[in-house]
Amino acid sequence: DAKTTQPTSMDCAEGRAANLPCNHSTISGNEYVYWYRQIHSQGPQYIIHGLKNNETNEMASLIITEDRKSSTLILPHATLRDTAVYYCIVMGSQGNLIFGKGTKLSVKP
Amino acid sequence: DTEVTQTPKHLVMGMTNKKSLKCEQHMGHRAMYWYKQKAKKPPELMFVYSYEKLSINESVPSRFSPECPNSSLLNLHLHALQPEDSALYLCASSQSTGRGLLAYGYTFGSGTRLTVV
């Protein structure tokens, strides 16, 4: 079973920041938090991942709470092309990528 | 080359047909995966190959037969499928385990849309 809990769906206005929450209260000390997204009928796309520290790349920022029990993916300026299902996944070095239900993000004009 | 290539993109097959899905990567990844995704559902892990050996079979019916002929290629042989097997079949690859896996995660192909009639 997936180790994460995410809202089923969220809306965001184009140009605004999209903040997608994820709960992973049973995460182990050596497990990372990964975010992938899947645009309709395409393969999942890697976005970002982290262990303890906040991370930022050209696509997004990842904020992980100090107790590591939850995290937030931030898309700073959402566009219509960011409409997708976003998956938060916890994985360790010996694990496999197991998808939960994800959050369907709809970016609206 | 940073891609996973899946062929064909679309496949329609009858219940008595035999067909194969192909997946290829040239990133030097030593782990490869098959996922099945039904409409409006998340991808479900089917098989894991590590160093060309099957390491995980998630109780997949025998009408699905995976094969890893070499480190760059992964096949999924299909035989006597049912209409409920219609789905998007996704292939992925990764560094096998450890730091490489954690640093880069998985790379997915675009999938093969399979319809069984």
Short mmCIF file of N, CA, C and O in Angstrom, two decimals, chain B residues 5-106:
data_model
loop_
_atom_site.label_atom_id
_atom_site.label_comp_id
_atom_site.label_asym_id
_atom_site.label_seq_id
_atom_site.Cartn_x
_atom_site.Cartn_y
_atom_site.Cartn_z
N THR B 5 12.17 4.37 -24.33
CA THR B 5 11.36 4.31 -25.55
C THR B 5 10.50 3.05 -25.54
O THR B 5 11.00 1.95 -25.38
N GLN B 6 9.20 3.25 -25.71
CA GLN B 6 8.28 2.12 -25.74
C GLN B 6 7.63 2.02 -27.12
O GLN B 6 7.21 3.04 -27.68
N THR B 7 7.55 0.79 -27.61
CA THR B 7 6.86 0.54 -28.87
C THR B 7 6.00 -0.72 -28.75
O THR B 7 6.36 -1.64 -28.00
N PRO B 8 4.86 -0.78 -29.44
CA PRO B 8 4.25 0.33 -30.16
C PRO B 8 3.57 1.30 -29.20
O PRO B 8 3.46 1.03 -28.01
N LYS B 9 3.12 2.43 -29.68
CA LYS B 9 2.40 3.38 -28.84
C LYS B 9 0.96 2.93 -28.62
O LYS B 9 0.37 3.20 -27.58
N HIS B 10 0.40 2.29 -29.64
CA HIS B 10 -0.97 1.77 -29.54
C HIS B 10 -0.98 0.35 -30.07
O HIS B 10 -0.27 0.03 -31.03
N LEU B 11 -1.80 -0.49 -29.47
CA LEU B 11 -1.92 -1.88 -29.91
C LEU B 11 -3.34 -2.36 -29.66
O LEU B 11 -3.85 -2.21 -28.55
N VAL B 12 -3.93 -2.93 -30.71
CA VAL B 12 -5.23 -3.57 -30.58
C VAL B 12 -5.02 -5.05 -30.89
O VAL B 12 -4.43 -5.39 -31.91
N MET B 13 -5.46 -5.90 -30.00
CA MET B 13 -5.26 -7.33 -30.21
C MET B 13 -6.49 -8.13 -29.80
O MET B 13 -7.24 -7.72 -28.90
N GLY B 14 -6.68 -9.25 -30.47
CA GLY B 14 -7.76 -10.14 -30.13
C GLY B 14 -7.36 -11.05 -28.98
O GLY B 14 -6.18 -11.17 -28.63
N MET B 15 -8.35 -11.69 -28.40
CA MET B 15 -8.10 -12.51 -27.22
C MET B 15 -7.28 -13.77 -27.52
O MET B 15 -6.72 -14.39 -26.62
N THR B 16 -7.18 -14.13 -28.80
CA THR B 16 -6.38 -15.32 -29.13
C THR B 16 -5.01 -14.96 -29.70
O THR B 16 -4.20 -15.83 -30.01
N ASN B 17 -4.74 -13.67 -29.81
CA ASN B 17 -3.47 -13.23 -30.40
C ASN B 17 -2.30 -13.37 -29.43
O ASN B 17 -2.48 -13.43 -28.21
N LYS B 18 -1.11 -13.38 -30.01
CA LYS B 18 0.13 -13.22 -29.24
C LYS B 18 0.83 -11.96 -29.74
O LYS B 18 1.04 -11.81 -30.94
N LYS B 19 1.16 -11.08 -28.83
CA LYS B 19 1.85 -9.85 -29.18
C LYS B 19 2.91 -9.56 -28.13
O LYS B 19 2.92 -10.15 -27.04
N SER B 20 3.78 -8.62 -28.45
CA SER B 20 4.82 -8.22 -27.50
C SER B 20 4.94 -6.71 -27.43
O SER B 20 4.83 -6.03 -28.45
N LEU B 21 5.18 -6.21 -26.23
CA LEU B 21 5.50 -4.80 -26.02
C LEU B 21 7.01 -4.71 -25.79
O LEU B 21 7.61 -5.59 -25.15
N LYS B 22 7.59 -3.62 -26.32
CA LYS B 22 9.03 -3.47 -26.23
C LYS B 22 9.39 -2.18 -25.50
O LYS B 22 8.70 -1.16 -25.65
N CYS B 23 10.45 -2.24 -24.73
CA CYS B 23 10.94 -1.08 -23.97
C CYS B 23 12.45 -1.05 -24.09
O CYS B 23 13.11 -2.08 -23.90
N GLU B 24 13.01 0.12 -24.35
CA GLU B 24 14.45 0.24 -24.54
C GLU B 24 14.98 1.49 -23.85
O GLU B 24 14.34 2.54 -23.87
N GLN B 25 16.14 1.36 -23.23
CA GLN B 25 16.82 2.51 -22.63
C GLN B 25 18.32 2.35 -22.80
O GLN B 25 18.84 1.23 -22.80
N HIS B 26 18.99 3.50 -22.96
CA HIS B 26 20.45 3.50 -23.16
C HIS B 26 21.10 4.43 -22.15
O HIS B 26 22.03 5.18 -22.49
N MET B 27 20.59 4.41 -20.92
CA MET B 27 21.13 5.25 -19.87
C MET B 27 22.05 4.45 -18.93
O MET B 27 22.48 4.97 -17.92
N GLY B 28 22.25 3.18 -19.24
CA GLY B 28 23.07 2.34 -18.38
C GLY B 28 22.36 1.90 -17.12
O GLY B 28 23.00 1.42 -16.17
N HIS B 29 21.05 2.08 -17.09
CA HIS B 29 20.27 1.64 -15.93
C HIS B 29 20.23 0.12 -15.86
O HIS B 29 20.08 -0.56 -16.87
N ARG B 30 20.33 -0.42 -14.63
CA ARG B 30 20.35 -1.87 -14.48
C ARG B 30 19.07 -2.40 -13.86
O ARG B 30 18.97 -3.59 -13.55
N ALA B 31 18.10 -1.54 -13.63
CA ALA B 31 16.78 -1.98 -13.17
C ALA B 31 15.73 -1.49 -14.14
O ALA B 31 15.78 -0.33 -14.59
N MET B 32 14.78 -2.38 -14.47
CA MET B 32 13.71 -2.01 -15.38
C MET B 32 12.39 -2.56 -14.86
O MET B 32 12.37 -3.58 -14.15
N TYR B 33 11.31 -1.86 -15.19
CA TYR B 33 10.03 -2.13 -14.55
C TYR B 33 8.90 -2.11 -15.58
O TYR B 33 8.93 -1.33 -16.54
N TRP B 34 7.89 -2.91 -15.32
CA TRP B 34 6.61 -2.81 -16.04
C TRP B 34 5.53 -2.41 -15.04
O TRP B 34 5.43 -2.99 -13.96
N TYR B 35 4.73 -1.41 -15.46
CA TYR B 35 3.55 -0.99 -14.71
C TYR B 35 2.34 -1.12 -15.62
O TYR B 35 2.42 -0.94 -16.83
N LYS B 36 1.19 -1.34 -14.99
CA LYS B 36 -0.09 -1.34 -15.69
C LYS B 36 -0.94 -0.22 -15.10
O LYS B 36 -1.01 -0.06 -13.87
N GLN B 37 -1.59 0.54 -15.99
CA GLN B 37 -2.43 1.64 -15.50
C GLN B 37 -3.79 1.59 -16.17
O GLN B 37 -3.90 1.82 -17.38
N LYS B 38 -4.83 1.34 -15.39
CA LYS B 38 -6.19 1.41 -15.86
C LYS B 38 -6.64 2.88 -15.82
O LYS B 38 -6.09 3.71 -15.09
N ALA B 39 -7.69 3.15 -16.57
CA ALA B 39 -8.18 4.52 -16.68
C ALA B 39 -8.54 5.09 -15.30
O ALA B 39 -9.19 4.42 -14.49
N LYS B 40 -8.09 6.30 -15.04
CA LYS B 40 -8.37 7.05 -13.82
C LYS B 40 -7.82 6.38 -12.56
O LYS B 40 -8.29 6.66 -11.45
N LYS B 41 -6.86 5.49 -12.71
CA LYS B 41 -6.21 4.83 -11.58
C LYS B 41 -4.72 5.10 -11.61
O LYS B 41 -4.17 5.43 -12.67
N PRO B 42 -4.03 4.96 -10.48
CA PRO B 42 -2.57 5.13 -10.50
C PRO B 42 -1.90 3.92 -11.14
O PRO B 42 -2.48 2.84 -11.22
N PRO B 43 -0.66 4.08 -11.59
CA PRO B 43 0.08 2.93 -12.13
C PRO B 43 0.29 1.87 -11.05
O PRO B 43 0.56 2.19 -9.89
N GLU B 44 0.18 0.60 -11.47
CA GLU B 44 0.40 -0.52 -10.57
C GLU B 44 1.64 -1.30 -11.03
O GLU B 44 1.74 -1.66 -12.20
N LEU B 45 2.53 -1.57 -10.10
CA LEU B 45 3.75 -2.30 -10.43
C LEU B 45 3.41 -3.75 -10.78
O LEU B 45 2.67 -4.41 -10.06
N MET B 46 4.00 -4.22 -11.91
CA MET B 46 3.79 -5.60 -12.34
C MET B 46 5.06 -6.43 -12.10
O MET B 46 5.05 -7.45 -11.44
N PHE B 47 6.17 -5.98 -12.71
CA PHE B 47 7.42 -6.73 -12.68
C PHE B 47 8.60 -5.79 -12.45
O PHE B 47 8.58 -4.65 -12.88
N VAL B 48 9.62 -6.35 -11.78
CA VAL B 48 10.88 -5.64 -11.60
C VAL B 48 12.01 -6.55 -12.04
O VAL B 48 12.08 -7.71 -11.63
N TYR B 49 12.87 -6.01 -12.90
CA TYR B 49 14.09 -6.70 -13.30
C TYR B 49 15.28 -5.93 -12.75
O TYR B 49 15.36 -4.72 -12.89
N SER B 50 16.21 -6.67 -12.14
CA SER B 50 17.43 -6.08 -11.66
C SER B 50 18.60 -6.88 -12.22
O SER B 50 18.66 -8.10 -12.00
N TYR B 51 19.49 -6.22 -12.94
CA TYR B 51 20.60 -6.90 -13.60
C TYR B 51 20.11 -8.08 -14.44
O TYR B 51 20.64 -9.19 -14.36
N GLU B 52 19.10 -7.81 -15.22
CA GLU B 52 18.51 -8.76 -16.18
C GLU B 52 17.84 -9.96 -15.53
O GLU B 52 17.45 -10.90 -16.23
N LYS B 53 17.68 -9.93 -14.23
CA LYS B 53 17.00 -11.04 -13.55
C LYS B 53 15.69 -10.54 -12.93
O LYS B 53 15.65 -9.46 -12.34
N LEU B 54 14.65 -11.35 -13.06
CA LEU B 54 13.36 -10.99 -12.49
C LEU B 54 13.46 -11.04 -10.97
O LEU B 54 13.78 -12.07 -10.39
N SER B 55 13.21 -9.90 -10.34
CA SER B 55 13.30 -9.86 -8.88
C SER B 55 11.93 -9.73 -8.22
O SER B 55 11.77 -10.14 -7.08
N ILE B 56 10.97 -9.17 -8.92
CA ILE B 56 9.63 -9.03 -8.36
C ILE B 56 8.59 -9.33 -9.44
O ILE B 56 8.68 -8.84 -10.55
N ASN B 57 7.63 -10.17 -9.07
CA ASN B 57 6.45 -10.43 -9.89
C ASN B 57 5.26 -10.21 -8.96
O ASN B 57 5.05 -11.00 -8.05
N GLU B 58 4.53 -9.14 -9.19
CA GLU B 58 3.45 -8.79 -8.27
C GLU B 58 2.19 -9.59 -8.56
O GLU B 58 1.14 -9.03 -8.89
N SER B 59 2.32 -10.93 -8.49
CA SER B 59 1.16 -11.82 -8.68
C SER B 59 0.44 -11.53 -10.00
O SER B 59 -0.79 -11.50 -10.04
N VAL B 60 1.21 -11.36 -11.04
CA VAL B 60 0.64 -11.06 -12.34
C VAL B 60 0.27 -12.38 -13.03
O VAL B 60 1.03 -13.33 -12.98
N PRO B 61 -0.91 -12.44 -13.68
CA PRO B 61 -1.31 -13.68 -14.38
C PRO B 61 -0.28 -14.10 -15.42
O PRO B 61 0.41 -13.26 -16.02
N SER B 62 -0.22 -15.40 -15.67
CA SER B 62 0.81 -15.95 -16.56
C SER B 62 0.60 -15.58 -18.02
O SER B 62 1.50 -15.80 -18.84
N ARG B 63 -0.54 -15.00 -18.35
CA ARG B 63 -0.74 -14.54 -19.73
C ARG B 63 0.15 -13.32 -20.04
O ARG B 63 0.27 -12.93 -21.18
N PHE B 64 0.74 -12.75 -19.00
CA PHE B 64 1.76 -11.71 -19.16
C PHE B 64 3.12 -12.35 -18.86
O PHE B 64 3.34 -12.85 -17.75
N SER B 65 4.03 -12.29 -19.81
CA SER B 65 5.33 -12.93 -19.64
C SER B 65 6.44 -11.93 -19.94
O SER B 65 6.65 -11.55 -21.09
N PRO B 66 7.17 -11.49 -18.92
CA PRO B 66 8.23 -10.53 -19.16
C PRO B 66 9.52 -11.22 -19.60
O PRO B 66 9.75 -12.40 -19.31
N GLU B 67 10.36 -10.42 -20.27
CA GLU B 67 11.66 -10.94 -20.70
C GLU B 67 12.64 -9.79 -20.73
O GLU B 67 12.29 -8.69 -21.18
N CYS B 68 13.85 -10.03 -20.28
CA CYS B 68 14.89 -9.01 -20.30
C CYS B 68 16.10 -9.58 -21.03
O CYS B 68 17.00 -10.14 -20.39
N PRO B 69 16.17 -9.45 -22.34
CA PRO B 69 17.25 -10.09 -23.12
C PRO B 69 18.63 -9.49 -22.83
O PRO B 69 19.64 -10.20 -22.94
N ASN B 70 18.68 -8.21 -22.51
CA ASN B 70 19.95 -7.58 -22.15
C ASN B 70 19.65 -6.35 -21.30
O ASN B 70 18.49 -6.04 -21.03
N SER B 71 20.68 -5.66 -20.90
CA SER B 71 20.51 -4.59 -19.92
C SER B 71 19.76 -3.39 -20.47
O SER B 71 19.33 -2.52 -19.72
N SER B 72 19.59 -3.30 -21.79
CA SER B 72 18.94 -2.14 -22.40
C SER B 72 17.51 -2.41 -22.84
O SER B 72 16.80 -1.48 -23.20
N LEU B 73 17.11 -3.66 -22.82
CA LEU B 73 15.86 -4.03 -23.46
C LEU B 73 14.97 -4.82 -22.51
O LEU B 73 15.44 -5.70 -21.78
N LEU B 74 13.70 -4.50 -22.54
CA LEU B 74 12.70 -5.20 -21.73
C LEU B 74 11.48 -5.45 -22.60
O LEU B 74 10.99 -4.54 -23.26
N ASN B 75 11.03 -6.69 -22.62
CA ASN B 75 9.84 -7.05 -23.39
C ASN B 75 8.74 -7.52 -22.46
O ASN B 75 8.99 -8.02 -21.36
N LEU B 76 7.51 -7.38 -22.93
CA LEU B 76 6.36 -7.96 -22.24
C LEU B 76 5.56 -8.72 -23.28
O LEU B 76 4.97 -8.12 -24.17
N HIS B 77 5.58 -10.05 -23.16
CA HIS B 77 4.88 -10.91 -24.11
C HIS B 77 3.46 -11.14 -23.61
O HIS B 77 3.24 -11.43 -22.43
N LEU B 78 2.53 -11.01 -24.55
CA LEU B 78 1.11 -11.07 -24.21
C LEU B 78 0.45 -12.24 -24.95
O LEU B 78 0.67 -12.40 -26.17
N HIS B 79 -0.33 -13.01 -24.25
CA HIS B 79 -0.99 -14.17 -24.88
C HIS B 79 -2.30 -14.45 -24.18
O HIS B 79 -2.35 -14.52 -22.96
N ALA B 80 -3.34 -14.62 -24.98
CA ALA B 80 -4.67 -14.98 -24.46
C ALA B 80 -5.16 -13.95 -23.44
O ALA B 80 -5.63 -14.31 -22.35
N LEU B 81 -5.02 -12.68 -23.79
CA LEU B 81 -5.48 -11.63 -22.87
C LEU B 81 -7.00 -11.52 -22.87
O LEU B 81 -7.68 -12.00 -23.79
N GLN B 82 -7.50 -10.86 -21.85
CA GLN B 82 -8.92 -10.61 -21.68
C GLN B 82 -9.21 -9.13 -21.90
O GLN B 82 -8.31 -8.29 -21.74
N PRO B 83 -10.43 -8.78 -22.23
CA PRO B 83 -10.76 -7.36 -22.41
C PRO B 83 -10.39 -6.51 -21.19
O PRO B 83 -10.00 -5.34 -21.36
N GLU B 84 -10.47 -7.07 -19.99
CA GLU B 84 -10.15 -6.29 -18.79
C GLU B 84 -8.66 -5.99 -18.66
O GLU B 84 -8.24 -5.23 -17.78
N ASP B 85 -7.85 -6.60 -19.54
CA ASP B 85 -6.41 -6.29 -19.56
C ASP B 85 -6.11 -5.03 -20.37
O ASP B 85 -4.94 -4.60 -20.43
N SER B 86 -7.11 -4.48 -20.99
CA SER B 86 -6.93 -3.23 -21.72
C SER B 86 -6.49 -2.15 -20.75
O SER B 86 -7.13 -1.93 -19.71
N ALA B 87 -5.39 -1.48 -21.07
CA ALA B 87 -4.81 -0.50 -20.15
C ALA B 87 -3.64 0.18 -20.83
O ALA B 87 -3.24 -0.17 -21.95
N LEU B 88 -3.05 1.14 -20.12
CA LEU B 88 -1.78 1.75 -20.53
C LEU B 88 -0.67 0.98 -19.83
O LEU B 88 -0.69 0.85 -18.60
N TYR B 89 0.27 0.46 -20.59
CA TYR B 89 1.38 -0.29 -20.02
C TYR B 89 2.63 0.58 -20.08
O TYR B 89 3.05 1.01 -21.15
N LEU B 90 3.17 0.83 -18.90
CA LEU B 90 4.30 1.74 -18.76
C LEU B 90 5.56 0.97 -18.41
O LEU B 90 5.55 0.07 -17.58
N CYS B 91 6.64 1.38 -19.03
CA CYS B 91 7.96 0.83 -18.72
C CYS B 91 8.77 1.94 -18.03
O CYS B 91 8.60 3.13 -18.34
N ALA B 92 9.62 1.56 -17.11
CA ALA B 92 10.49 2.52 -16.45
C ALA B 92 11.85 1.88 -16.21
O ALA B 92 11.98 0.65 -16.23
N SER B 93 12.84 2.72 -15.98
CA SER B 93 14.17 2.21 -15.65
C SER B 93 14.77 3.07 -14.56
O SER B 93 14.34 4.22 -14.33
N SER B 94 15.79 2.52 -13.88
CA SER B 94 16.47 3.27 -12.83
C SER B 94 17.84 2.66 -12.58
O SER B 94 18.12 1.53 -12.99
N GLN B 95 18.69 3.41 -11.90
CA GLN B 95 19.85 2.80 -11.29
C GLN B 95 19.28 1.70 -10.38
O GLN B 95 18.18 1.86 -9.85
N SER B 96 19.99 0.63 -10.19
CA SER B 96 19.36 -0.52 -9.54
C SER B 96 18.92 -0.21 -8.11
O SER B 96 17.75 -0.27 -7.78
N THR B 97 19.85 0.09 -7.27
CA THR B 97 19.51 0.40 -5.89
C THR B 97 20.52 1.39 -5.34
O THR B 97 21.47 1.74 -6.03
N GLY B 98 20.30 1.82 -4.12
CA GLY B 98 21.31 2.63 -3.46
C GLY B 98 21.31 4.08 -3.89
O GLY B 98 20.28 4.64 -4.27
N ARG B 99 22.48 4.69 -3.85
CA ARG B 99 22.58 6.12 -4.06
C ARG B 99 22.12 6.54 -5.45
O ARG B 99 21.50 7.58 -5.62
N GLY B 100 22.42 5.74 -6.43
CA GLY B 100 21.99 6.09 -7.79
C GLY B 100 20.50 6.11 -7.92
O GLY B 100 19.91 7.02 -8.52
N LEU B 101 19.85 5.11 -7.36
CA LEU B 101 18.38 5.07 -7.39
C LEU B 101 17.81 6.28 -6.67
O LEU B 101 16.92 6.95 -7.18
N LEU B 102 18.33 6.56 -5.48
CA LEU B 102 17.78 7.67 -4.70
C LEU B 102 18.02 9.01 -5.37
O LEU B 102 17.21 9.91 -5.27
N ALA B 103 19.14 9.15 -6.04
CA ALA B 103 19.49 10.44 -6.63
C ALA B 103 18.65 10.77 -7.85
O ALA B 103 18.32 11.92 -8.10
N TYR B 104 18.30 9.77 -8.61
CA TYR B 104 17.67 10.04 -9.90
C TYR B 104 16.27 9.45 -10.06
O TYR B 104 15.57 9.78 -11.00
N GLY B 105 15.86 8.57 -9.15
CA GLY B 105 14.52 8.01 -9.26
C GLY B 105 14.36 7.18 -10.52
O GLY B 105 15.30 6.59 -11.03
N TYR B 106 13.16 7.12 -10.99
CA TYR B 106 12.81 6.34 -12.18
C TYR B 106 12.62 7.26 -13.38
O TYR B 106 12.14 8.39 -13.24
#
